């Protein structure tokens, strides 16, 4: 299998978990009250844990490899500030899309980095990114669907088809990384660190608060489990 084909297949498979998560979110007849409460919050926390794993194990370590400390720091701060203003804009317009924003913030730059990794013969990093993207997209697709379904003016019938279209961002971003960004490793690092800053902001501003329920402890453990999944993938592949 050629590098280009590997990038297309891996990014597509990782992106498919977005509509799969959305489809699972549509199944409310199993146990609605339980689904809306502890299970939903546990899924939110799991997604947050995997996002933190991506930041700690991939985005930051790979991002700082080609950059001096001051540029790396500015890239992370810029990501956090940019998504703070985006979050403020969404709040003013009463648009609840934090989960969707976190998903895209993670999916696109990591897919670009995956493509650049294969172009530079770093298949182990690319495969690790593909696993982390898939792990993240499943709970994020689940949470983003329910978030949009409950509070957005978007037609409910259009949410899942929209998620299916988002899958295309994976191979498009991966091929961009393979053919273009691989020539500029510092730019790849900047993109990864910018995304890391945005993920950290959204995790503590929007995702972590939604995961908490008084007198319930499983959701917090879900964050630990999510991080462990990312750690296992990193230790097995790296």
CSV table of C-alpha atoms in Angstrom, one decimal, residues 123-237:
chain,number,residue,atom,x,y,z
A,123,UNK,CA,4.5,5.7,9.8
A,124,UNK,CA,4.4,4.9,13.6
A,125,UNK,CA,3.4,8.5,14.4
A,126,UNK,CA,0.9,8.5,11.6
A,127,UNK,CA,-0.7,5.3,12.7
A,128,UNK,CA,-0.8,6.6,16.3
A,129,UNK,CA,-2.5,9.7,15.1
A,130,UNK,CA,-5.1,7.7,13.2
A,131,UNK,CA,-6.0,5.7,16.3
A,132,UNK,CA,-6.3,8.8,18.5
A,133,UNK,CA,-8.4,10.6,15.9
A,134,UNK,CA,-10.8,7.6,15.7
A,135,UNK,CA,-11.0,7.3,19.5
A,136,UNK,CA,-11.7,11.0,19.8
A,137,UNK,CA,-14.2,11.3,17.0
A,138,UNK,CA,-16.5,8.6,18.3
A,139,UNK,CA,-17.4,10.3,21.6
A,140,UNK,CA,-17.1,13.8,20.1
A,141,UNK,CA,-19.5,12.8,17.3
A,142,UNK,CA,-21.9,11.4,20.0
A,143,UNK,CA,-21.7,14.6,22.1
A,144,UNK,CA,-21.7,17.0,19.2
A,145,UNK,CA,-24.9,15.4,17.7
A,146,UNK,CA,-26.8,15.7,21.0
A,147,UNK,CA,-25.5,19.2,21.6
A,148,UNK,CA,-26.7,20.3,18.2
A,149,UNK,CA,-29.9,18.4,18.4
A,150,UNK,CA,-30.9,20.0,21.7
A,151,UNK,CA,-29.9,23.6,21.2
A,152,UNK,CA,-29.3,24.4,17.6
A,153,UNK,CA,-31.5,25.9,14.9
A,154,UNK,CA,-30.1,23.4,12.5
A,155,UNK,CA,-32.6,20.9,11.2
A,156,UNK,CA,-32.3,17.6,13.0
A,157,UNK,CA,-32.6,15.6,9.8
A,158,UNK,CA,-29.5,17.5,8.5
A,159,UNK,CA,-27.2,16.8,11.4
A,160,UNK,CA,-26.2,13.2,10.6
A,161,UNK,CA,-25.8,13.8,6.8
A,162,UNK,CA,-23.6,16.8,7.8
A,163,UNK,CA,-21.5,14.6,9.9
A,164,UNK,CA,-21.1,12.2,7.0
A,165,UNK,CA,-19.7,15.1,4.9
A,166,UNK,CA,-17.2,15.9,7.7
A,167,UNK,CA,-15.6,12.6,7.0
A,168,UNK,CA,-14.2,14.0,3.8
A,169,UNK,CA,-12.2,16.5,5.8
A,170,UNK,CA,-10.0,13.7,6.9
A,171,UNK,CA,-8.5,12.6,3.5
A,172,UNK,CA,-8.5,16.2,2.3
A,173,UNK,CA,-6.5,17.3,5.3
A,174,UNK,CA,-4.3,14.2,5.2
A,175,UNK,CA,-3.4,14.8,1.5
A,176,UNK,CA,-2.7,18.5,2.2
A,177,UNK,CA,-0.2,17.4,4.9
A,178,UNK,CA,1.3,14.7,2.6
A,179,UNK,CA,1.9,16.9,-0.4
A,180,UNK,CA,2.3,20.4,1.1
A,181,UNK,CA,2.9,20.6,4.8
A,182,UNK,CA,5.6,17.8,4.7
A,183,UNK,CA,7.8,20.4,3.0
A,184,UNK,CA,7.4,22.8,6.0
A,185,UNK,CA,7.9,20.8,9.3
A,186,UNK,CA,7.9,24.0,11.3
A,187,UNK,CA,4.5,25.0,9.9
A,188,UNK,CA,3.2,21.5,10.9
A,189,UNK,CA,4.5,22.1,14.4
A,190,UNK,CA,2.7,25.5,14.6
A,191,UNK,CA,-0.6,24.0,13.5
A,192,UNK,CA,-0.3,21.2,16.0
A,193,UNK,CA,0.5,23.5,18.9
A,194,UNK,CA,-2.2,26.0,17.8
A,195,UNK,CA,-4.7,23.1,17.9
A,196,UNK,CA,-3.3,22.0,21.3
A,197,UNK,CA,-4.0,25.5,22.8
A,198,UNK,CA,-7.5,25.5,21.5
A,199,UNK,CA,-8.2,22.0,22.8
A,200,UNK,CA,-6.9,22.9,26.2
A,201,UNK,CA,-9.2,26.0,26.3
A,202,UNK,CA,-12.3,24.1,25.2
A,203,UNK,CA,-11.6,21.2,27.5
A,204,UNK,CA,-11.6,23.3,30.6
A,205,UNK,CA,-14.1,25.9,29.5
A,206,UNK,CA,-16.8,23.7,27.9
A,207,UNK,CA,-16.1,20.0,28.0
A,208,UNK,CA,-15.0,19.4,31.6
A,209,UNK,CA,-17.9,21.5,33.1
A,210,UNK,CA,-20.4,19.5,31.1
A,211,UNK,CA,-19.0,16.2,32.3
A,212,UNK,CA,-19.6,16.9,36.0
A,213,UNK,CA,-22.6,15.7,37.9
A,214,UNK,CA,-23.1,16.2,41.6
A,215,UNK,CA,-22.9,13.0,43.6
A,216,UNK,CA,-21.7,11.0,40.5
A,217,UNK,CA,-18.1,9.8,40.1
A,218,UNK,CA,-18.2,7.7,36.9
A,219,UNK,CA,-17.9,10.7,34.5
A,220,UNK,CA,-14.6,11.9,36.1
A,221,UNK,CA,-13.2,8.3,35.9
A,222,UNK,CA,-14.3,8.4,32.2
A,223,UNK,CA,-11.7,11.1,31.6
A,224,UNK,CA,-9.0,9.0,33.1
A,225,UNK,CA,-10.1,6.0,31.0
A,226,UNK,CA,-10.0,8.2,27.9
A,227,UNK,CA,-6.4,9.3,28.6
A,228,UNK,CA,-5.4,5.7,29.3
A,229,UNK,CA,-6.7,4.6,25.9
A,230,UNK,CA,-4.5,7.2,24.3
A,231,UNK,CA,-1.5,6.2,26.4
A,232,UNK,CA,-1.9,2.6,25.5
A,233,UNK,CA,-2.0,3.4,21.8
A,234,UNK,CA,1.1,5.5,22.1
A,235,UNK,CA,3.0,2.9,24.1
A,236,UNK,CA,2.1,0.0,21.7
A,237,UNK,CA,2.9,1.8,18.5
